[in-house]
Amino acid sequence: MGLVEAVALKLALPTNEPATLSALRRDALTRARQHGLPTTHQEDWKYTDLAVLQTLDFTPAAAPRAVPALPLVMPDAYRITFINGHFVARESNVGDLQIGCKVRTINAVTRDEPATFEASLRRAKTLETKVLPALNVAAAGDGVIIQLAANCVADRPLVVTFINDAREQATWSAPRIIVEAGAHSQLTLIEIHAGGDDAYCTNAFTYLATSAGAQIQHYRITADGPAATHLGQVEIELGRDAHVSNFALAVGGRLVRVDIDCELAAPGASVTLKGIFMASDGQHVDHHTRVDHRASDTTSDEIYKGIASGDGRGVFNGKVVAHAGTQRIAATQTSNNLLLSSTAEIDTKPELEIYTNDIRCTHGATLGQLDEDALFYLQARGIPRADAEALTTFGFVHALVAEIPYPEVRALAAKRVALSAPALAGVVAGLTL
Amino acid sequence: MAASSSEVSALLNRKYDAGFYTDIEQDQAPPGLNEDIVRLISAKKQEPEWMLEWRLRAYERWLRMPEPKWAHVHYPPIDYQALSYYSAPKTTANLLQSLDEVDPKLLETYKKLGIPLQEQKMLAGVAVDAVFDSVSVHTTFKDKLAAAGVIFCSFSEAVREHPDLVRKYLGSVVPQADNYYAALNSAVFSDGSFVYIPKHTRCPMELSTYFRINAMNTGQFERTLVIADTGSYVSYLEGCTAPQRDENQLHAAVVELIALDDAQIKYSTVQNWYPGDEQGRGGIYNFVTKRGDCRGRNSKISWTQVETGSAITWKYPSCILKGENSVGEFYSVAVTHHRQQADTGTKMIHLGRNTRSTIISKGISAGYGQNAYRGLVRIAKSAENARNYTQCDSLLMSDHCGAHTFPYIEVRNRTAKVEHEATASKISEDQLFYLQSRGIATEDAVNLIVNGFCKEVFKELPMEFAVEAQKLLSITLEGAVG
Amino acid sequence: MLRIENLHAEVAGKPILRGVNLTVMPGEVHAIMGPNGSGKSTLAYLIAGRPGYTITAGSITYNGKDLLALAPEERAGEGVFLAFQYPVEIPGVNNVYMLKAAVNGIRKYRGEPEMGAVEFLNLVKSKTKAIGLKDDLLNRPVNQGFSGGEKKRNEIFQMSVLEPRLGVLDETDSGLDIDALKVVADGVNRLRSPDRSFVVVTHYQRLLDYIVPDQVHVLAHGRIVRSGPRELALELEARGYDWLTADAA
């Protein structure tokens, strides 16, 4: 039985919710059934094959027996933790964040205030247009809804952790995060996915809606287990003068596909997308980003860096659309990639669709060897060639890691990057001061 | 921008210079496509049995293929049964050789297009094959070329006179079932040019084919095959025009190039098919498959195209870089004005070691024109030390037009180095103001800037073509800035 | 220490050096001067082993070893240090991490045990103070976002940590104001010792007011056309290069 049918039959809809919410979920399921899982015949899935999911018999993950070690520990941050899709109160603490801000689990909101959840779902476009987010919503699954009142500035980052530690084969979970950021509110959200060695599948959905002047820093870390399938959808809606920066870091999983869709819906909105992906031996990592400039005076900046090693395959597809009638659009996009072995593969496609002339748009993609001048410089300082290569390769992605303002996140990223390719591990470990 | 509206409207009323129709008696097949039509075309051409069989196989395949829908273009469905698949001026029915036997009306047509077929009047050093609807009407300088061992003739003639070469290479670069239009062409292609450059020969003059669609309700399906044998060099040019009509007409050509060891082929196109009127009525659907095979070591194939015409252009001149150290190049200027749509680009398939490719694409969109670059750079596992550089710039000249970039980069070898750069912007107001403040009129200033934008491509064209291309570009873009 | 004999080198078929001879004894400082394009930087690069040059004739012998047969990192291991004219920016690679890798790369080459973190940090601390390098530059990516003066200072700082036996300074003075120039010169002078030599490549004699050379050589059109005591530099300052280079062309 395939994924869609598994959702339909086994991952039953919650029964205690109002009829309108159930209807919304059922519609989503119907759409998912009609279209089925994406196939490589579809342009957006040209490089990523989900056929393997059709062969697994998915069941929902059971409640955890014990709490495993958290992948990211930030003593100064608020935190919410889910294990196997279940909220773990003991590992959650939102303390003062509740001042001016409502942070609740989706299950709690569905029980107490279902209209709130439903209203958010009705706004999200990808639930209508894409199968995987529709599947996420169709199924039962917990997560978090964060509602920031106007002018509320979260004083510390919020870490939302999803761990799949189920010991059964082929478990499936559908975590979700919804953020509604009121006018001029600010939040730093760190979303991290991790799990054990089993072949689990995470189908995550994150929806960030910003009102005028709101600002969200969103770090999304995929640090899943070596057999995991991670399917993620991030949908970002930007209001007037709102700014969202999204940093996608993919350093785990076997099959990873993350879609990030941004709607710059009102003047002055801006979005920054950064990403690092490490497609190591046995891994397939695919990022698809789409930025829709629907209003004038909107800006987007994007940079993705990827490394493929072993027989890993990395895919990047970035699309920027400047819609008709908009003016003064600025968009940049860069996709830089390295291949560390000749059994690895990188496929990159930096796309532009422009329907207005008042734009400044530059795009670039590179794939290639390391800077020979840098290598010579390091060698001239006494560093052997192989180490010099490892160091510059590490530096290639670390240049982006270094921009993360949180030392714990930086350390996690640097460690996972270094561990992702054997060539990097040695030299980088030797350098730790 | 600064151009006054009266200037603009005056310029918008300009005519498509090549839009006239030649009233000449035609031998035309009835509309529709079936096996009998394929047999009819083959019979008209007095083709050998193997050629007919090849066509019929292609037709069988075409029947089973779906029409591609992935391009960024929009048009109503084409009724393939409403088209006529063969049309020829009656007087050429018995395959003329001498210019004296060519219908004076045809000579007049080519003269009006600026392509006199009398050799003494020709640009020195350019040999021309003139293709009128479905047939080649005349090839110039054949004797001089023959002396060098170069074969330059109509495709029909090549099938009869050089069957071994045709059989060996036909379909070896673009297989029959490569795509829908290539399959259609393989079944019904009427004529085109054939070129063979023998070993270690530098073709003594530029070769050129001039394509003209004249008859109504016909499709044009020409086929070009260029073979450059070991150590040879050839520069080949093609130009195209069609009468101004309210109906859309289909042009589905196939061009195959083969470069053996150390051979070079330079293939230049100035495409000026009728683009349709301001409202998008009429114009040619230019659905063309062009591909070059760098089969030999150190071979080089260079495509240069200036695409100013056609209602819709669907075309990706590509290079298969099989031979070690082989080089592929693609230089393109594509202009879409009014309601024109273009989805064009290239594929560089790196298979051999030390293969290099360069892609320079300049897209200019004006009016409601939609212009898409679509490119593929693929570095196969076997391609050690492959290099690609791609630069892809779009200039947008109105707020209703579109410029799109779809670059696919697929790399499977760690020694590869691939660089893709793309920009999209409107004409720089600073540049425009600077030129205007030096006393240059707006239209002239725009022309200067646009020509500068296209310079990297124009410099690849043979001299006469470069001048022609610049003229065409300024005519196409007249009234575009407003 | 260093013996260059009849060195001919070219880049992409274009001859750059056309028979350079130079002998540097332990403890000596030699200045290489000359007009732009005379081959000064090429000579510096060849000593350090930069790829991209073809040596068509001649040799470089360093402490009895054929330097040209060694990889760049092996030359560094032997004690050769090049202060780059244009120090390379290396994104994402921390300046001090890089230096630690260099220290231990050289130690490994010499068969010495690696330097521990504490010892290394103490070494770095003492040298930064001496060179006047801002602490925050240590933890930035190598040369990235450094001003021109900071880059040159960083080169001298690295040299003082690595303590080479032969220091080659390639136009380290270019683009420096007088204060920075003094810092660079102090860094070099502090390292001067009877068993350490320097080759100082410069366009102007200004630097030689602070780093006093034992000998001055004029390189023109790929050859050393004149050698002399330090006063030669002053003469060049006064008269320019033309009177020397005309014959060499």
mmCIF file of N, CA and C in Angstrom, chain B residues 142-206:
data_model
loop_
_atom_site.group_PDB
_atom_site.id
_atom_site.type_symbol
_atom_site.label_atom_id
_atom_site.label_comp_id
_atom_site.label_asym_id
_atom_site.label_seq_id
_atom_site.Cartn_x
_atom_site.Cartn_y
_atom_site.Cartn_z
ATOM 1 N N LYS B 142 28.124 25.769 -57.959
ATOM 2 C CA LYS B 142 28.352 24.336 -57.753
ATOM 3 C C LYS B 142 29.673 23.870 -58.357
ATOM 4 N N ASP B 143 29.995 24.440 -59.517
ATOM 5 C CA ASP B 143 31.207 23.984 -60.209
ATOM 6 C C ASP B 143 32.460 24.317 -59.410
ATOM 7 N N LYS B 144 32.463 25.556 -58.928
ATOM 8 C CA LYS B 144 33.640 25.997 -58.180
ATOM 9 C C LYS B 144 33.838 25.133 -56.931
ATOM 10 N N LEU B 145 32.707 24.819 -56.283
ATOM 11 C CA LEU B 145 32.779 23.997 -55.075
ATOM 12 C C LEU B 145 33.224 22.581 -55.421
ATOM 13 N N ALA B 146 32.686 22.080 -56.532
ATOM 14 C CA ALA B 146 33.017 20.712 -56.946
ATOM 15 C C ALA B 146 34.516 20.569 -57.164
ATOM 16 N N ALA B 147 35.123 21.626 -57.686
ATOM 17 C CA ALA B 147 36.564 21.591 -57.942
ATOM 18 C C ALA B 147 37.340 21.357 -56.648
ATOM 19 N N ALA B 148 36.779 21.848 -55.536
ATOM 20 C CA ALA B 148 37.436 21.651 -54.241
ATOM 21 C C ALA B 148 37.009 20.335 -53.597
ATOM 22 N N GLY B 149 36.114 19.619 -54.287
ATOM 23 C CA GLY B 149 35.633 18.353 -53.742
ATOM 24 C C GLY B 149 34.447 18.518 -52.817
ATOM 25 N N VAL B 150 33.966 19.750 -52.674
ATOM 26 C CA VAL B 150 32.850 20.021 -51.766
ATOM 27 C C VAL B 150 31.537 19.674 -52.455
ATOM 28 N N ILE B 151 30.690 18.966 -51.764
ATOM 29 C CA ILE B 151 29.354 18.698 -52.292
ATOM 30 C C ILE B 151 28.391 19.663 -51.633
ATOM 31 N N PHE B 152 27.722 20.473 -52.418
ATOM 32 C CA PHE B 152 26.709 21.385 -51.890
ATOM 33 C C PHE B 152 25.548 21.316 -52.854
ATOM 34 N N CYS B 153 24.463 20.680 -52.442
ATOM 35 C CA CYS B 153 23.344 20.505 -53.350
ATOM 36 C C CYS B 153 22.054 20.395 -52.548
ATOM 37 N N SER B 154 20.949 20.305 -53.279
ATOM 38 C CA SER B 154 19.683 20.137 -52.579
ATOM 39 C C SER B 154 19.655 18.738 -51.973
ATOM 40 N N PHE B 155 18.845 18.578 -50.950
ATOM 41 C CA PHE B 155 18.783 17.289 -50.278
ATOM 42 C C PHE B 155 18.290 16.205 -51.237
ATOM 43 N N SER B 156 17.295 16.585 -52.081
ATOM 44 C CA SER B 156 16.744 15.606 -53.028
ATOM 45 C C SER B 156 17.832 15.076 -53.943
ATOM 46 N N GLU B 157 18.650 16.008 -54.389
ATOM 47 C CA GLU B 157 19.730 15.607 -55.287
ATOM 48 C C GLU B 157 20.718 14.680 -54.568
ATOM 49 N N ALA B 158 20.996 15.007 -53.310
ATOM 50 C CA ALA B 158 21.940 14.198 -52.538
ATOM 51 C C ALA B 158 21.423 12.768 -52.384
ATOM 52 N N VAL B 159 20.117 12.634 -52.171
ATOM 53 C CA VAL B 159 19.537 11.298 -52.016
ATOM 54 C C VAL B 159 19.785 10.478 -53.280
ATOM 55 N N ARG B 160 19.691 11.157 -54.424
ATOM 56 C CA ARG B 160 19.884 10.441 -55.695
ATOM 57 C C ARG B 160 21.361 10.251 -56.024
ATOM 58 N N GLU B 161 22.158 11.298 -55.802
ATOM 59 C CA GLU B 161 23.548 11.290 -56.275
ATOM 60 C C GLU B 161 24.559 10.768 -55.242
ATOM 61 N N HIS B 162 24.249 10.951 -53.990
ATOM 62 C CA HIS B 162 25.207 10.550 -52.952
ATOM 63 C C HIS B 162 24.530 9.692 -51.893
ATOM 64 N N PRO B 163 23.865 8.617 -52.321
ATOM 65 C CA PRO B 163 23.048 7.840 -51.375
ATOM 66 C C PRO B 163 23.876 7.252 -50.228
ATOM 67 N N ASP B 164 25.139 6.919 -50.483
ATOM 68 C CA ASP B 164 25.919 6.296 -49.414
ATOM 69 C C ASP B 164 26.131 7.253 -48.247
ATOM 70 N N LEU B 165 26.476 8.502 -48.599
ATOM 71 C CA LEU B 165 26.686 9.498 -47.547
ATOM 72 C C LEU B 165 25.384 9.780 -46.794
ATOM 73 N N VAL B 166 24.302 9.908 -47.552
ATOM 74 C CA VAL B 166 23.021 10.227 -46.918
ATOM 75 C C VAL B 166 22.604 9.091 -45.989
ATOM 76 N N ARG B 167 22.720 7.867 -46.487
ATOM 77 C CA ARG B 167 22.291 6.726 -45.663
ATOM 78 C C ARG B 167 23.135 6.597 -44.412
ATOM 79 N N LYS B 168 24.408 6.923 -44.555
ATOM 80 C CA LYS B 168 25.300 6.771 -43.404
ATOM 81 C C LYS B 168 24.985 7.779 -42.294
ATOM 82 N N TYR B 169 24.648 8.994 -42.703
ATOM 83 C CA TYR B 169 24.559 10.063 -41.691
ATOM 84 C C TYR B 169 23.141 10.529 -41.364
ATOM 85 N N LEU B 170 22.184 10.319 -42.268
ATOM 86 C CA LEU B 170 20.831 10.814 -42.035
ATOM 87 C C LEU B 170 20.251 10.196 -40.761
ATOM 88 N N GLY B 171 19.782 11.005 -39.867
ATOM 89 C CA GLY B 171 19.154 10.504 -38.638
ATOM 90 C C GLY B 171 20.160 10.027 -37.605
ATOM 91 N N SER B 172 21.449 10.210 -37.889
ATOM 92 C CA SER B 172 22.451 9.715 -36.928
ATOM 93 C C SER B 172 22.681 10.723 -35.795
ATOM 94 N N VAL B 173 22.213 11.947 -35.967
ATOM 95 C CA VAL B 173 22.356 12.952 -34.916
ATOM 96 C C VAL B 173 20.991 13.239 -34.285
ATOM 97 N N VAL B 174 20.001 13.389 -35.139
ATOM 98 C CA VAL B 174 18.622 13.559 -34.661
ATOM 99 C C VAL B 174 17.851 12.308 -35.078
ATOM 100 N N PRO B 175 17.702 11.337 -34.179
ATOM 101 C CA PRO B 175 16.976 10.127 -34.553
ATOM 102 C C PRO B 175 15.535 10.461 -34.912
ATOM 103 N N GLN B 176 14.944 9.586 -35.707
ATOM 104 C CA GLN B 176 13.577 9.851 -36.182
ATOM 105 C C GLN B 176 12.630 10.194 -35.036
ATOM 106 N N ALA B 177 12.716 9.444 -33.960
ATOM 107 C CA ALA B 177 11.737 9.606 -32.878
ATOM 108 C C ALA B 177 12.260 10.539 -31.786
ATOM 109 N N ASP B 178 13.236 11.382 -32.136
ATOM 110 C CA ASP B 178 13.816 12.284 -31.138
ATOM 111 C C ASP B 178 12.748 13.138 -30.470
ATOM 112 N N ASN B 179 11.895 13.703 -31.276
ATOM 113 C CA ASN B 179 10.764 14.471 -30.741
ATOM 114 C C ASN B 179 9.683 14.515 -31.809
ATOM 115 N N TYR B 180 8.534 15.022 -31.431
ATOM 116 C CA TYR B 180 7.350 15.030 -32.277
ATOM 117 C C TYR B 180 7.603 15.683 -33.640
ATOM 118 N N TYR B 181 8.218 16.866 -33.619
ATOM 119 C CA TYR B 181 8.407 17.603 -34.874
ATOM 120 C C TYR B 181 9.515 16.984 -35.726
ATOM 121 N N ALA B 182 10.512 16.418 -35.043
ATOM 122 C CA ALA B 182 11.578 15.747 -35.799
ATOM 123 C C ALA B 182 11.008 14.518 -36.497
ATOM 124 N N ALA B 183 10.096 13.811 -35.844
ATOM 125 C CA ALA B 183 9.475 12.634 -36.450
ATOM 126 C C ALA B 183 8.622 13.052 -37.639
ATOM 127 N N LEU B 184 7.879 14.150 -37.454
ATOM 128 C CA LEU B 184 7.044 14.651 -38.549
ATOM 129 C C LEU B 184 7.922 15.031 -39.729
ATOM 130 N N ASN B 185 8.986 15.744 -39.447
ATOM 131 C CA ASN B 185 9.911 16.147 -40.508
ATOM 132 C C ASN B 185 10.480 14.923 -41.224
ATOM 133 N N SER B 186 10.880 13.926 -40.437
ATOM 134 C CA SER B 186 11.493 12.741 -41.046
ATOM 135 C C SER B 186 10.530 12.060 -42.015
ATOM 136 N N ALA B 187 9.235 12.162 -41.747
ATOM 137 C CA ALA B 187 8.245 11.531 -42.624
ATOM 138 C C ALA B 187 8.006 12.350 -43.884
ATOM 139 N N VAL B 188 7.944 13.652 -43.740
ATOM 140 C CA VAL B 188 7.448 14.469 -44.865
ATOM 141 C C VAL B 188 8.443 15.504 -45.361
ATOM 142 N N PHE B 189 9.700 15.449 -44.906
ATOM 143 C CA PHE B 189 10.610 16.524 -45.323
ATOM 144 C C PHE B 189 10.649 16.579 -46.839
ATOM 145 N N SER B 190 10.690 17.811 -47.331
ATOM 146 C CA SER B 190 10.561 17.990 -48.773
ATOM 147 C C SER B 190 11.920 18.222 -49.396
ATOM 148 N N ASP B 191 12.615 19.242 -48.913
ATOM 149 C CA ASP B 191 13.937 19.478 -49.489
ATOM 150 C C ASP B 191 14.794 20.158 -48.441
ATOM 151 N N GLY B 192 15.904 20.687 -48.874
ATOM 152 C CA GLY B 192 16.827 21.285 -47.932
ATOM 153 C C GLY B 192 18.194 21.213 -48.553
ATOM 154 N N SER B 193 19.207 21.385 -47.757
ATOM 155 C CA SER B 193 20.556 21.411 -48.311
ATOM 156 C C SER B 193 21.382 20.268 -47.767
ATOM 157 N N PHE B 194 22.312 19.838 -48.608
ATOM 158 C CA PHE B 194 23.237 18.786 -48.215
ATOM 159 C C PHE B 194 24.648 19.299 -48.441
ATOM 160 N N VAL B 195 25.489 19.117 -47.448
ATOM 161 C CA VAL B 195 26.867 19.596 -47.566
ATOM 162 C C VAL B 195 27.809 18.487 -47.121
ATOM 163 N N TYR B 196 28.817 18.228 -47.940
ATOM 164 C CA TYR B 196 29.892 17.328 -47.520
ATOM 165 C C TYR B 196 31.224 18.004 -47.820
ATOM 166 N N ILE B 197 32.032 18.170 -46.781
ATOM 167 C CA ILE B 197 33.366 18.759 -46.978
ATOM 168 C C ILE B 197 34.374 17.624 -46.812
ATOM 169 N N PRO B 198 35.142 17.362 -47.886
ATOM 170 C CA PRO B 198 36.068 16.223 -47.803
ATOM 171 C C PRO B 198 37.208 16.483 -46.821
ATOM 172 N N LYS B 199 37.960 15.427 -46.565
ATOM 173 C CA LYS B 199 39.062 15.490 -45.601
ATOM 174 C C LYS B 199 40.027 16.630 -45.916
ATOM 175 N N HIS B 200 40.473 17.275 -44.855
ATOM 176 C CA HIS B 200 41.515 18.301 -44.954
ATOM 177 C C HIS B 200 41.199 19.382 -45.985
ATOM 178 N N THR B 201 39.923 19.722 -46.076
ATOM 179 C CA THR B 201 39.530 20.753 -47.032
ATOM 180 C C THR B 201 38.910 21.916 -46.293
ATOM 181 N N ARG B 202 39.375 23.087 -46.631
ATOM 182 C CA ARG B 202 38.720 24.279 -46.118
ATOM 183 C C ARG B 202 37.781 24.751 -47.208
ATOM 184 N N CYS B 203 36.496 24.749 -46.927
ATOM 185 C CA CYS B 203 35.514 25.097 -47.953
ATOM 186 C C CYS B 203 35.842 26.486 -48.488
ATOM 187 N N PRO B 204 36.011 26.626 -49.817
ATOM 188 C CA PRO B 204 36.556 27.866 -50.373
ATOM 189 C C PRO B 204 35.617 29.062 -50.253
ATOM 190 N N MET B 205 34.367 28.863 -49.933
ATOM 191 C CA MET B 205 33.470 30.011 -49.757
ATOM 192 C C MET B 205 32.410 29.684 -48.706
ATOM 193 N N GLU B 206 31.748 30.736 -48.259
ATOM 194 C CA GLU B 206 30.652 30.543 -47.320
ATOM 195 C C GLU B 206 29.512 29.826 -48.054
#
